[in-house]
PDB file of C-alpha atoms in Angstrom:
ATOM      1  CA  MET A  28      83.264 -41.100  -1.890  1.00 96.00           C
ATOM      2  CA  ILE A  29      81.175 -39.192   0.617  1.00 98.00           C
ATOM      3  CA  VAL A  30      81.515 -35.410   0.828  1.00 98.00           C
ATOM      4  CA  VAL A  31      81.119 -33.720   4.224  1.00 98.00           C
ATOM      5  CA  THR A  32      81.202 -29.914   4.342  1.00 96.00           C
ATOM      6  CA  GLY A  33      81.949 -28.052   7.553  1.00 94.00           C
ATOM      7  CA  ALA A  34      83.904 -31.197   8.345  1.00 95.00           C
ATOM      8  CA  ALA A  35      86.174 -29.658  10.977  1.00 95.00           C
ATOM      9  CA  GLY A  36      83.161 -28.312  12.834  1.00 95.00           C
ATOM     10  CA  PHE A  37      81.075 -29.824  15.609  1.00 97.00           C
ATOM     11  CA  ILE A  38      78.352 -31.995  14.075  1.00 97.00           C
ATOM     12  CA  ALA A  39      80.169 -32.752  10.820  1.00 97.00           C
ATOM     13  CA  SER A  40      83.313 -34.054  12.532  1.00 98.00           C
ATOM     14  CA  CYS A  41      81.163 -36.372  14.659  1.00 98.00           C
ATOM     15  CA  LEU A  42      79.470 -37.580  11.472  1.00 98.00           C
ATOM     16  CA  VAL A  43      82.889 -38.391   9.992  1.00 98.00           C
ATOM     17  CA  SER A  44      83.597 -40.550  13.074  1.00 98.00           C
ATOM     18  CA  ARG A  45      80.257 -42.339  12.652  1.00 98.00           C
ATOM     19  CA  LEU A  46      81.010 -42.989   8.984  1.00 98.00           C
ATOM     20  CA  ASN A  47      84.489 -44.294   9.829  1.00 98.00           C
ATOM     21  CA  ALA A  48      82.939 -46.651  12.397  1.00 97.00           C
ATOM     22  CA  ALA A  49      80.839 -48.103   9.562  1.00 97.00           C
ATOM     23  CA  ASN A  50      83.961 -48.497   7.369  1.00 97.00           C
ATOM     24  CA  PHE A  51      83.246 -45.493   5.172  1.00 97.00           C
ATOM     25  CA  ASN A  52      86.767 -44.179   4.792  1.00 95.00           C
ATOM     26  CA  ASP A  53      86.691 -42.510   1.366  1.00 97.00           C
ATOM     27  CA  ILE A  54      85.513 -39.228   2.879  1.00 98.00           C
ATOM     28  CA  VAL A  55      86.234 -35.871   1.286  1.00 98.00           C
ATOM     29  CA  VAL A  56      86.239 -33.188   3.959  1.00 97.00           C
ATOM     30  CA  VAL A  57      85.418 -29.612   2.971  1.00 95.00           C
ATOM     31  CA  ASP A  58      85.975 -26.597   5.211  1.00 93.00           C
ATOM     32  CA  ASN A  59      88.084 -23.520   5.846  1.00 91.00           C
ATOM     33  CA  PHE A  60      91.050 -25.394   7.267  1.00 92.00           C
ATOM     34  CA  ALA A  61      92.835 -22.165   8.198  1.00 91.00           C
ATOM     35  CA  VAL A  62      90.749 -22.060  11.398  1.00 88.00           C
ATOM     36  CA  GLU A  63      93.227 -24.012  13.485  1.00 92.00           C
ATOM     37  CA  LYS A  64      91.114 -24.320  16.641  1.00 94.00           C
ATOM     38  CA  LYS A  65      88.762 -26.691  14.790  1.00 93.00           C
ATOM     39  CA  LEU A  66      91.398 -29.005  13.349  1.00 95.00           C
ATOM     40  CA  PRO A  67      91.685 -31.361  16.365  1.00 96.00           C
ATOM     41  CA  ASN A  68      88.106 -32.447  15.577  1.00 97.00           C
ATOM     42  CA  ILE A  69      89.274 -34.341  12.487  1.00 96.00           C
ATOM     43  CA  ARG A  70      92.749 -35.352  13.593  1.00 95.00           C
ATOM     44  CA  GLY A  71      93.265 -39.122  13.362  1.00 95.00           C
ATOM     45  CA  LYS A  72      90.167 -39.791  11.268  1.00 97.00           C
ATOM     46  CA  LYS A  73      90.253 -41.837   8.071  1.00 97.00           C
ATOM     47  CA  LEU A  74      89.879 -39.370   5.216  1.00 97.00           C
ATOM     48  CA  ARG A  75      90.343 -39.411   1.446  1.00 95.00           C
ATOM     49  CA  GLU A  76      91.017 -35.740   0.755  1.00 96.00           C
ATOM     50  CA  TYR A  77      90.892 -32.216   2.197  1.00 97.00           C
ATOM     51  CA  VAL A  78      89.261 -29.577  -0.037  1.00 96.00           C
ATOM     52  CA  ASP A  79      89.034 -25.889   0.813  1.00 93.00           C
ATOM     53  CA  ARG A  80      85.431 -24.680   0.715  1.00 90.00           C
ATOM     54  CA  LEU A  81      86.277 -21.997  -1.874  1.00 90.00           C
ATOM     55  CA  GLU A  82      87.711 -24.634  -4.213  1.00 95.00           C
ATOM     56  CA  PHE A  83      85.053 -27.278  -3.693  1.00 94.00           C
ATOM     57  CA  PHE A  84      82.817 -26.661  -6.707  1.00 95.00           C
ATOM     58  CA  ASP A  85      85.773 -26.761  -9.091  1.00 97.00           C
ATOM     59  CA  TRP A  86      86.847 -29.986  -7.375  1.00 98.00           C
ATOM     60  CA  LEU A  87      83.343 -31.446  -7.753  1.00 98.00           C
ATOM     61  CA  ASP A  88      83.257 -30.635 -11.465  1.00 97.00           C
ATOM     62  CA  GLN A  89      86.307 -32.885 -11.864  1.00 97.00           C
ATOM     63  CA  HIS A  90      85.372 -35.679  -9.426  1.00 98.00           C
ATOM     64  CA  HIS A  91      81.563 -35.869  -9.352  1.00 97.00           C
ATOM     65  CA  GLU A  92      81.472 -39.345 -10.929  1.00 97.00           C
ATOM     66  CA  GLN A  93      83.221 -40.734  -7.843  1.00 97.00           C
ATOM     67  CA  VAL A  94      80.939 -39.015  -5.311  1.00 98.00           C
ATOM     68  CA  GLU A  95      78.095 -41.041  -3.826  1.00 98.00           C
ATOM     69  CA  PHE A  96      76.552 -38.652  -1.278  1.00 98.00           C
ATOM     70  CA  VAL A  97      76.866 -35.072  -0.013  1.00 98.00           C
ATOM     71  CA  PHE A  98      76.363 -33.937   3.580  1.00 98.00           C
ATOM     72  CA  HIS A  99      76.336 -30.145   3.526  1.00 95.00           C
ATOM     73  CA  LEU A 100      76.769 -29.201   7.188  1.00 94.00           C
ATOM     74  CA  GLY A 101      79.058 -26.199   6.758  1.00 81.00           C
ATOM     75  CA  ALA A 102      77.600 -22.798   7.657  1.00 72.00           C
ATOM     76  CA  ARG A 103      78.052 -19.621   9.622  1.00 70.00           C
ATOM     77  CA  THR A 104      76.535 -20.946  12.869  1.00 61.00           C
ATOM     78  CA  ASP A 105      76.857 -17.899  15.158  1.00 61.00           C
ATOM     79  CA  THR A 106      73.263 -17.056  16.097  1.00 64.00           C
ATOM     80  CA  THR A 107      74.354 -13.533  17.122  1.00 63.00           C
ATOM     81  CA  GLU A 108      75.800 -12.736  13.670  1.00 56.00           C
ATOM     82  CA  GLN A 109      74.245  -9.497  12.408  1.00 68.00           C
ATOM     83  CA  ASP A 110      76.098  -9.214   9.083  1.00 64.00           C
ATOM     84  CA  TYR A 111      73.553 -10.249   6.455  1.00 67.00           C
ATOM     85  CA  ALA A 112      76.235 -10.256   3.769  1.00 67.00           C
ATOM     86  CA  VAL A 113      78.201 -12.982   5.607  1.00 67.00           C
ATOM     87  CA  LEU A 114      75.050 -15.045   6.174  1.00 66.00           C
ATOM     88  CA  ASP A 115      73.914 -14.613   2.567  1.00 61.00           C
ATOM     89  CA  LEU A 116      77.330 -15.722   1.335  1.00 68.00           C
ATOM     90  CA  LEU A 117      77.828 -18.772   3.569  1.00 72.00           C
ATOM     91  CA  ASN A 118      74.327 -19.924   4.529  1.00 70.00           C
ATOM     92  CA  LEU A 119      72.195 -18.986   1.543  1.00 79.00           C
ATOM     93  CA  ASN A 120      74.193 -18.592  -1.658  1.00 87.00           C
ATOM     94  CA  TYR A 121      76.765 -21.325  -0.965  1.00 89.00           C
ATOM     95  CA  SER A 122      73.892 -23.698  -0.172  1.00 92.00           C
ATOM     96  CA  LYS A 123      72.149 -22.740  -3.422  1.00 94.00           C
ATOM     97  CA  GLN A 124      75.351 -23.556  -5.298  1.00 92.00           C
ATOM     98  CA  MET A 125      75.536 -26.890  -3.491  1.00 95.00           C
ATOM     99  CA  TRP A 126      71.927 -27.719  -4.370  1.00 97.00           C
ATOM    100  CA  GLN A 127      72.433 -26.812  -8.029  1.00 97.00           C
ATOM    101  CA  ALA A 128      75.612 -28.916  -8.217  1.00 97.00           C
ATOM    102  CA  CYS A 129      73.780 -31.905  -6.709  1.00 98.00           C
ATOM    103  CA  VAL A 130      70.986 -31.438  -9.241  1.00 98.00           C
ATOM    104  CA  ARG A 131      73.483 -31.204 -12.099  1.00 97.00           C
ATOM    105  CA  TYR A 132      75.300 -34.376 -11.107  1.00 97.00           C
ATOM    106  CA  GLN A 133      72.288 -36.178  -9.549  1.00 97.00           C
ATOM    107  CA  LEU A 134      73.880 -36.514  -6.126  1.00 98.00           C
ATOM    108  CA  PRO A 135      71.807 -37.102  -2.973  1.00 98.00           C
ATOM    109  CA  LEU A 136      72.051 -34.213  -0.523  1.00 98.00           C
ATOM    110  CA  VAL A 137      71.473 -33.795   3.211  1.00 98.00           C
ATOM    111  CA  TYR A 138      71.898 -30.241   4.476  1.00 97.00           C
ATOM    112  CA  ALA A 139      71.748 -28.461   7.830  1.00 94.00           C
ATOM    113  CA  SER A 140      68.791 -26.249   8.626  1.00 95.00           C
ATOM    114  CA  SER A 141      67.942 -25.075  12.145  1.00 94.00           C
ATOM    115  CA  ALA A 142      65.215 -24.836  14.781  1.00 95.00           C
ATOM    116  CA  ALA A 143      66.050 -21.113  14.805  1.00 93.00           C
ATOM    117  CA  THR A 144      63.723 -20.947  11.799  1.00 95.00           C
ATOM    118  CA  TYR A 145      60.740 -21.361  14.166  1.00 96.00           C
ATOM    119  CA  GLY A 146      61.228 -18.004  15.853  1.00 92.00           C
ATOM    120  CA  ASP A 147      59.271 -17.624  19.086  1.00 90.00           C
ATOM    121  CA  GLY A 148      57.298 -20.812  18.402  1.00 92.00           C
ATOM    122  CA  THR A 149      53.970 -19.064  17.824  1.00 91.00           C
ATOM    123  CA  LEU A 150      53.245 -21.447  14.931  1.00 94.00           C
ATOM    124  CA  GLY A 151      54.535 -24.485  16.825  1.00 95.00           C
ATOM    125  CA  TYR A 152      57.363 -26.796  15.825  1.00 97.00           C
ATOM    126  CA  SER A 153      55.932 -28.844  12.988  1.00 97.00           C
ATOM    127  CA  ASP A 154      58.180 -29.557  10.011  1.00 97.00           C
ATOM    128  CA  ASN A 155      55.203 -29.383   7.641  1.00 97.00           C
ATOM    129  CA  GLU A 156      56.657 -27.632   4.594  1.00 96.00           C
ATOM    130  CA  ALA A 157      53.412 -25.718   3.991  1.00 96.00           C
ATOM    131  CA  LEU A 158      54.243 -23.652   7.087  1.00 95.00           C
ATOM    132  CA  LEU A 159      57.692 -22.530   5.893  1.00 96.00           C
ATOM    133  CA  PRO A 160      56.570 -19.206   4.335  1.00 97.00           C
ATOM    134  CA  GLU A 161      54.785 -18.272   7.570  1.00 97.00           C
ATOM    135  CA  LEU A 162      57.753 -18.743   9.910  1.00 96.00           C
ATOM    136  CA  ARG A 163      59.337 -15.629  11.436  1.00 95.00           C
ATOM    137  CA  PRO A 164      62.836 -16.298  12.810  1.00 91.00           C
ATOM    138  CA  LEU A 165      64.094 -14.038  15.590  1.00 86.00           C
ATOM    139  CA  ASN A 166      67.583 -13.353  14.213  1.00 87.00           C
ATOM    140  CA  PRO A 167      69.452 -13.051  10.898  1.00 84.00           C
ATOM    141  CA  TYR A 168      70.957 -16.534  11.318  1.00 84.00           C
ATOM    142  CA  GLY A 169      67.489 -18.093  11.534  1.00 87.00           C
ATOM    143  CA  GLU A 170      66.348 -15.991   8.598  1.00 90.00           C
ATOM    144  CA  SER A 171      69.227 -17.261   6.450  1.00 88.00           C
ATOM    145  CA  LYS A 172      68.304 -20.877   7.223  1.00 91.00           C
ATOM    146  CA  ASN A 173      64.602 -20.298   6.605  1.00 93.00           C
ATOM    147  CA  ASP A 174      65.327 -18.436   3.361  1.00 92.00           C
ATOM    148  CA  PHE A 175      67.177 -21.464   2.036  1.00 93.00           C
ATOM    149  CA  ASP A 176      64.491 -23.935   3.173  1.00 96.00           C
ATOM    150  CA  ASN A 177      61.864 -21.870   1.347  1.00 96.00           C
ATOM    151  CA  TRP A 178      64.039 -21.605  -1.763  1.00 96.00           C
ATOM    152  CA  ALA A 179      64.746 -25.355  -1.771  1.00 96.00           C
ATOM    153  CA  VAL A 180      61.150 -26.553  -1.611  1.00 97.00           C
ATOM    154  CA  GLN A 181      60.185 -24.159  -4.424  1.00 97.00           C
ATOM    155  CA  GLN A 182      62.764 -25.497  -6.878  1.00 97.00           C
ATOM    156  CA  ALA A 183      61.440 -27.295  -9.934  1.00 97.00           C
ATOM    157  CA  GLU A 184      64.696 -29.221 -10.194  1.00 97.00           C
ATOM    158  CA  LYS A 185      65.753 -31.139  -7.120  1.00 97.00           C
ATOM    159  CA  PRO A 186      68.359 -33.794  -6.273  1.00 97.00           C
ATOM    160  CA  TYR A 187      66.786 -37.253  -6.612  1.00 93.00           C
ATOM    161  CA  PHE A 188      66.988 -37.446  -2.815  1.00 98.00           C
ATOM    162  CA  TRP A 189      67.406 -34.510  -0.462  1.00 98.00           C
ATOM    163  CA  ALA A 190      66.723 -33.736   3.180  1.00 98.00           C
ATOM    164  CA  GLY A 191      66.995 -30.526   5.199  1.00 98.00           C
ATOM    165  CA  LEU A 192      67.514 -31.214   8.894  1.00 98.00           C
ATOM    166  CA  LYS A 193      66.261 -28.667  11.410  1.00 97.00           C
ATOM    167  CA  PHE A 194      68.761 -29.172  14.210  1.00 97.00           C
ATOM    168  CA  PHE A 195      67.474 -28.228  17.649  1.00 97.00           C
ATOM    169  CA  ASN A 196      69.889 -27.666  20.592  1.00 96.00           C
ATOM    170  CA  VAL A 197      72.697 -30.084  19.787  1.00 97.00           C
ATOM    171  CA  TYR A 198      75.312 -30.821  22.453  1.00 98.00           C
ATOM    172  CA  GLY A 199      78.209 -33.220  22.803  1.00 98.00           C
ATOM    173  CA  PRO A 200      81.884 -33.836  22.032  1.00 98.00           C
ATOM    174  CA  ASN A 201      83.763 -31.810  19.391  1.00 98.00           C
ATOM    175  CA  GLU A 202      82.005 -28.518  20.192  1.00 97.00           C
ATOM    176  CA  TYR A 203      85.038 -27.367  22.164  1.00 97.00           C
ATOM    177  CA  HIS A 204      86.009 -24.650  19.666  1.00 94.00           C
ATOM    178  CA  LYS A 205      82.623 -22.909  19.601  1.00 91.00           C
ATOM    179  CA  GLY A 206      83.199 -20.391  22.398  1.00 90.00           C
ATOM    180  CA  ARG A 207      80.055 -18.490  23.322  1.00 87.00           C
ATOM    181  CA  MET A 208      78.015 -20.630  20.909  1.00 87.00           C
ATOM    182  CA  ALA A 209      78.907 -23.911  22.650  1.00 94.00           C
ATOM    183  CA  SER A 210      76.196 -25.730  24.592  1.00 96.00           C
ATOM    184  CA  VAL A 211      75.311 -24.680  28.127  1.00 95.00           C
ATOM    185  CA  ILE A 212      76.584 -28.103  29.232  1.00 97.00           C
ATOM    186  CA  LEU A 213      80.124 -27.278  28.127  1.00 98.00           C
ATOM    187  CA  HIS A 214      79.943 -23.881  29.850  1.00 97.00           C
ATOM    188  CA  ALA A 215      78.540 -25.511  32.996  1.00 97.00           C
ATOM    189  CA  PHE A 216      81.310 -28.125  33.009  1.00 98.00           C
ATOM    190  CA  HIS A 217      84.040 -25.492  32.963  1.00 97.00           C
ATOM    191  CA  GLN A 218      82.344 -23.146  35.431  1.00 97.00           C
ATOM    192  CA  ILE A 219      81.559 -25.892  37.940  1.00 98.00           C
ATOM    193  CA  ARG A 220      85.121 -27.200  37.845  1.00 97.00           C
ATOM    194  CA  GLN A 221      86.640 -23.725  38.181  1.00 97.00           C
ATOM    195  CA  HIS A 222      84.240 -22.079  40.636  1.00 97.00           C
ATOM    196  CA  GLY A 223      81.974 -24.797  42.050  1.00 97.00           C
ATOM    197  CA  ASN A 224      78.835 -23.080  40.750  1.00 98.00           C
ATOM    198  CA  MET A 225      76.928 -22.383  37.539  1.00 97.00           C
ATOM    199  CA  THR A 226      75.255 -19.155  36.450  1.00 97.00           C
ATOM    200  CA  LEU A 227      72.197 -19.296  34.188  1.00 96.00           C
ATOM    201  CA  PHE A 228      70.300 -16.534  32.419  1.00 94.00           C
ATOM    202  CA  ARG A 229      67.466 -15.058  34.441  1.00 95.00           C
ATOM    203  CA  SER A 230      64.020 -15.326  32.855  1.00 95.00           C
ATOM    204  CA  HIS A 231      62.591 -12.112  31.443  1.00 93.00           C
ATOM    205  CA  ASN A 232      59.320 -13.821  30.553  1.00 92.00           C
ATOM    206  CA  PRO A 233      56.649 -14.021  33.289  1.00 93.00           C
ATOM    207  CA  ASN A 234      55.566 -17.452  32.022  1.00 93.00           C
ATOM    208  CA  TYR A 235      58.917 -19.034  32.955  1.00 95.00           C
ATOM    209  CA  ILE A 236      60.744 -19.086  36.285  1.00 97.00           C
ATOM    210  CA  ASP A 237      64.500 -18.506  36.383  1.00 96.00           C
ATOM    211  CA  GLY A 238      66.098 -21.654  34.980  1.00 96.00           C
ATOM    212  CA  GLY A 239      62.718 -22.838  33.724  1.00 97.00           C
ATOM    213  CA  GLN A 240      63.342 -21.832  30.118  1.00 96.00           C
ATOM    214  CA  MET A 241      62.892 -24.981  28.017  1.00 96.00           C
ATOM    215  CA  ARG A 242      64.720 -26.289  24.958  1.00 96.00           C
ATOM    216  CA  ASP A 243      64.863 -29.505  23.016  1.00 98.00           C
ATOM    217  CA  PHE A 244      68.406 -30.687  23.772  1.00 98.00           C
ATOM    218  CA  VAL A 245      69.595 -33.455  21.448  1.00 98.00           C
ATOM    219  CA  TYR A 246      72.816 -35.448  21.811  1.00 98.00           C
ATOM    220  CA  VAL A 247      75.144 -35.193  18.820  1.00 98.00           C
ATOM    221  CA  LYS A 248      75.437 -39.005  18.645  1.00 98.00           C
ATOM    222  CA  ASP A 249      71.693 -39.142  17.896  1.00 98.00           C
ATOM    223  CA  VAL A 250      72.047 -36.436  15.258  1.00 98.00           C
ATOM    224  CA  VAL A 251      74.717 -38.330  13.339  1.00 98.00           C
ATOM    225  CA  GLU A 252      72.718 -41.550  13.663  1.00 98.00           C
ATOM    226  CA  VAL A 253      69.863 -39.861  11.806  1.00 98.00           C
ATOM    227  CA  CYS A 254      72.317 -38.660   9.145  1.00 98.00           C
ATOM    228  CA  PHE A 255      73.587 -42.224   8.781  1.00 98.00           C
ATOM    229  CA  PHE A 256      70.008 -43.479   8.424  1.00 98.00           C
ATOM    230  CA  LEU A 257      69.366 -41.003   5.604  1.00 98.00           C
ATOM    231  CA  LEU A 258      72.566 -42.066   3.840  1.00 98.00           C
ATOM    232  CA  ASN A 259      71.023 -45.518   3.547  1.00 96.00           C
ATOM    233  CA  HIS A 260      67.344 -44.524   3.232  1.00 93.00           C
ATOM    234  CA  ARG A 261      67.313 -42.093   0.265  1.00 93.00           C
ATOM    235  CA  THR A 262      63.561 -41.902  -0.219  1.00 92.00           C
ATOM    236  CA  GLN A 263      60.890 -39.444   0.909  1.00 96.00           C
ATOM    237  CA  SER A 264      62.787 -36.204   0.445  1.00 98.00           C
ATOM    238  CA  GLY A 265      61.891 -33.149   2.495  1.00 98.00           C
ATOM    239  CA  ILE A 266      62.457 -30.996   5.558  1.00 98.00           C
ATOM    240  CA  TYR A 267      62.783 -32.889   8.854  1.00 98.00           C
ATOM    241  CA  ASN A 268      63.026 -31.825  12.469  1.00 98.00           C
ATOM    242  CA  LEU A 269      65.970 -33.256  14.357  1.00 98.00           C
ATOM    243  CA  GLY A 270      65.626 -32.942  18.109  1.00 98.00           C
ATOM    244  CA  SER A 271      64.916 -35.371  20.913  1.00 98.00           C
ATOM    245  CA  GLY A 272      61.203 -34.592  20.852  1.00 97.00           C
ATOM    246  CA  GLN A 273      61.298 -33.725  24.564  1.00 98.00           C
ATOM    247  CA  ALA A 274      61.732 -30.183  25.931  1.00 98.00           C
ATOM    248  CA  ARG A 275      63.740 -29.913  29.150  1.00 98.00           C
ATOM    249  CA  THR A 276      64.640 -26.956  31.353  1.00 98.00           C
ATOM    250  CA  PHE A 277      68.043 -25.355  31.687  1.00 97.00           C
ATOM    251  CA  MET A 278      67.805 -26.197  35.375  1.00 98.00           C
ATOM    252  CA  ASP A 279      67.452 -29.900  34.454  1.00 98.00           C
ATOM    253  CA  LEU A 280      70.512 -29.583  32.251  1.00 97.00           C
ATOM    254  CA  THR A 281      72.561 -27.848  34.916  1.00 98.00           C
ATOM    255  CA  LEU A 282      71.645 -30.210  37.756  1.00 98.00           C
ATOM    256  CA  ASN A 283      72.526 -33.186  35.554  1.00 98.00           C
ATOM    257  CA  THR A 284      75.921 -31.655  34.828  1.00 98.00           C
ATOM    258  CA  PHE A 285      76.578 -31.262  38.560  1.00 98.00           C
ATOM    259  CA  ALA A 286      75.493 -34.892  39.042  1.00 98.00           C
ATOM    260  CA  ALA A 287      77.793 -36.158  36.266  1.00 98.00           C
ATOM    261  CA  LEU A 288      80.681 -34.402  38.007  1.00 98.00           C
ATOM    262  CA  GLY A 289      79.664 -35.668  41.455  1.00 97.00           C
ATOM    263  CA  ALA A 290      79.440 -32.049  42.649  1.00 97.00           C
ATOM    264  CA  ALA A 291      76.934 -30.378  44.992  1.00 97.00           C
ATOM    265  CA  PRO A 292      74.557 -28.102  43.023  1.00 98.00           C
ATOM    266  CA  ASP A 293      75.057 -24.332  43.323  1.00 98.00           C
ATOM    267  CA  VAL A 294      73.037 -22.500  40.648  1.00 98.00           C
ATOM    268  CA  ARG A 295      73.008 -18.703  40.321  1.00 97.00           C
ATOM    269  CA  PHE A 296      71.385 -16.284  37.874  1.00 97.00           C
ATOM    270  CA  ARG A 297      72.248 -13.179  35.874  1.00 95.00           C
ATOM    271  CA  ASP A 298      70.305 -11.074  33.405  1.00 94.00           C
ATOM    272  CA  THR A 299      70.153 -12.300  29.824  1.00 91.00           C
ATOM    273  CA  PRO A 300      72.489 -10.123  27.696  1.00 88.00           C
ATOM    274  CA  GLU A 301      70.581  -7.305  26.045  1.00 86.00           C
ATOM    275  CA  ASP A 302      71.879  -8.181  22.563  1.00 80.00           C
ATOM    276  CA  ILE A 303      69.946 -11.469  22.625  1.00 81.00           C
ATOM    277  CA  ARG A 304      67.186 -10.757  25.176  1.00 83.00           C
ATOM    278  CA  ASP A 305      64.537  -9.810  22.620  1.00 79.00           C
ATOM    279  CA  LYS A 306      65.517 -12.713  20.368  1.00 77.00           C
ATOM    280  CA  TYR A 307      65.495 -15.405  23.027  1.00 83.00           C
ATOM    281  CA  GLN A 308      63.533 -18.637  22.553  1.00 84.00           C
ATOM    282  CA  TYR A 309      61.902 -19.683  25.841  1.00 91.00           C
ATOM    283  CA  PHE A 310      60.539 -22.979  24.568  1.00 93.00           C
ATOM    284  CA  THR A 311      61.420 -25.346  21.735  1.00 94.00           C
ATOM    285  CA  GLU A 312      60.335 -28.937  21.221  1.00 97.00           C
ATOM    286  CA  ALA A 313      60.724 -30.848  17.982  1.00 98.00           C
ATOM    287  CA  ASP A 314      57.727 -32.654  16.541  1.00 98.00           C
ATOM    288  CA  MET A 315      59.514 -35.825  15.465  1.00 98.00           C
ATOM    289  CA  SER A 316      56.542 -37.621  13.894  1.00 98.00           C
ATOM    290  CA  LYS A 317      57.620 -36.923  10.306  1.00 98.00           C
ATOM    291  CA  LEU A 318      61.040 -38.547  10.712  1.00 98.00           C
ATOM    292  CA  ARG A 319      59.432 -41.472  12.544  1.00 98.00           C
ATOM    293  CA  SER A 320      56.931 -41.854   9.697  1.00 97.00           C
ATOM    294  CA  ILE A 321      59.702 -42.675   7.184  1.00 97.00           C
ATOM    295  CA  GLY A 322      61.078 -45.486   9.325  1.00 97.00           C
ATOM    296  CA  TYR A 323      63.569 -43.973  11.767  1.00 98.00           C
ATOM    297  CA  ALA A 324      62.995 -46.137  14.833  1.00 97.00           C
ATOM    298  CA  LEU A 325      66.018 -45.709  17.125  1.00 98.00           C
ATOM    299  CA  PRO A 326      65.344 -44.103  20.534  1.00 97.00           C
ATOM    300  CA  PHE A 327      66.787 -40.700  21.361  1.00 98.00           C
ATOM    301  CA  THR A 328      69.207 -40.422  24.271  1.00 98.00           C
ATOM    302  CA  SER A 329      67.704 -38.962  27.450  1.00 98.00           C
ATOM    303  CA  LEU A 330      69.192 -35.728  28.749  1.00 98.00           C
ATOM    304  CA  GLU A 331      70.429 -37.584  31.837  1.00 98.00           C
ATOM    305  CA  ASP A 332      72.230 -40.280  29.830  1.00 98.00           C
ATOM    306  CA  GLY A 333      73.567 -37.846  27.238  1.00 98.00           C
ATOM    307  CA  ILE A 334      75.095 -35.480  29.774  1.00 98.00           C
ATOM    308  CA  ARG A 335      76.596 -38.360  31.754  1.00 98.00           C
ATOM    309  CA  ASP A 336      78.209 -39.793  28.623  1.00 98.00           C
ATOM    310  CA  TYR A 337      79.431 -36.395  27.407  1.00 98.00           C
ATOM    311  CA  VAL A 338      80.926 -35.352  30.747  1.00 98.00           C
ATOM    312  CA  GLN A 339      82.417 -38.652  31.827  1.00 98.00           C
ATOM    313  CA  GLN A 340      83.543 -40.112  28.498  1.00 98.00           C
ATOM    314  CA  TYR A 341      84.679 -36.932  26.718  1.00 98.00           C
ATOM    315  CA  LEU A 342      85.010 -33.811  28.871  1.00 98.00           C
ATOM    316  CA  LEU A 343      86.739 -35.293  31.908  1.00 98.00           C
ATOM    317  CA  PRO A 344      89.282 -37.345  29.909  1.00 98.00           C
ATOM    318  CA  ASP A 345      89.594 -34.480  27.341  1.00 96.00           C
ATOM    319  CA  ARG A 346      88.634 -36.682  24.384  1.00 97.00           C
ATOM    320  CA  PHE A 347      87.257 -36.079  20.916  1.00 97.00           C
ATOM    321  CA  TYR A 348      84.619 -38.176  19.185  1.00 96.00           C
TER     322      TYR A 348
END
């Protein structure tokens, strides 16, 4: 059996589809299944069992001998969350419990970290673990992810294989429930179809023109392909970046969304909301050399191809992955 936490969420539900495609059907999905807006993400998938996240560790105590691998992708993913108690509970302490359970039962573990740990990028975007104590995230969400990364690498007892994946700006099918936290592509799709235009945040940094803010956008299909690689690799534990390795502008993203819809571009700007303005990352780009060094050789989808596939194969026909 393979355990996937956060299974009704965006990335984890896509991973379940990738596992099903490879004939892994004994999948135990863990989540808060009372959040009904996420449930369509896992509808129709081949699953072994549903386990509520609050009951999971009791379940694992009884079934650990049948479990082969754990993907811990569940978390509080709202980057505007200011309640440290919520983040400590879901992102830090639950992850510590997961780590300790995987140590106890010698289960391999892949868990979700985040590029939010890099803060404003002053120290660059290298996944060298020696830099972890120096990183200064810009928000409590990033702090919670960095706190766990630092805790994990300091542990004397570790799972026999483990990997923390620093997800950059992931986009693609099954993010439909995420509201404000969904990718700009999803917001652009809806706004273009409803109003014929797209509004981006104005730059408040003199080094970037409006729409010239840059992020490493990575297609969710590439993300789950890396997860699948690690399921089979199981050597060289550590923290790994997971982006495309290529920063692109929000203007690139928006113009490609117009193109995928066959619509004439009409891009407008508004001020970045004050609650995130001082915490805004103007540039991110994953250094992917570490993952490449352990044998991951597949190419990453270009922004052009990823947006075209997402819009035309999923958003327009209203499909899930």
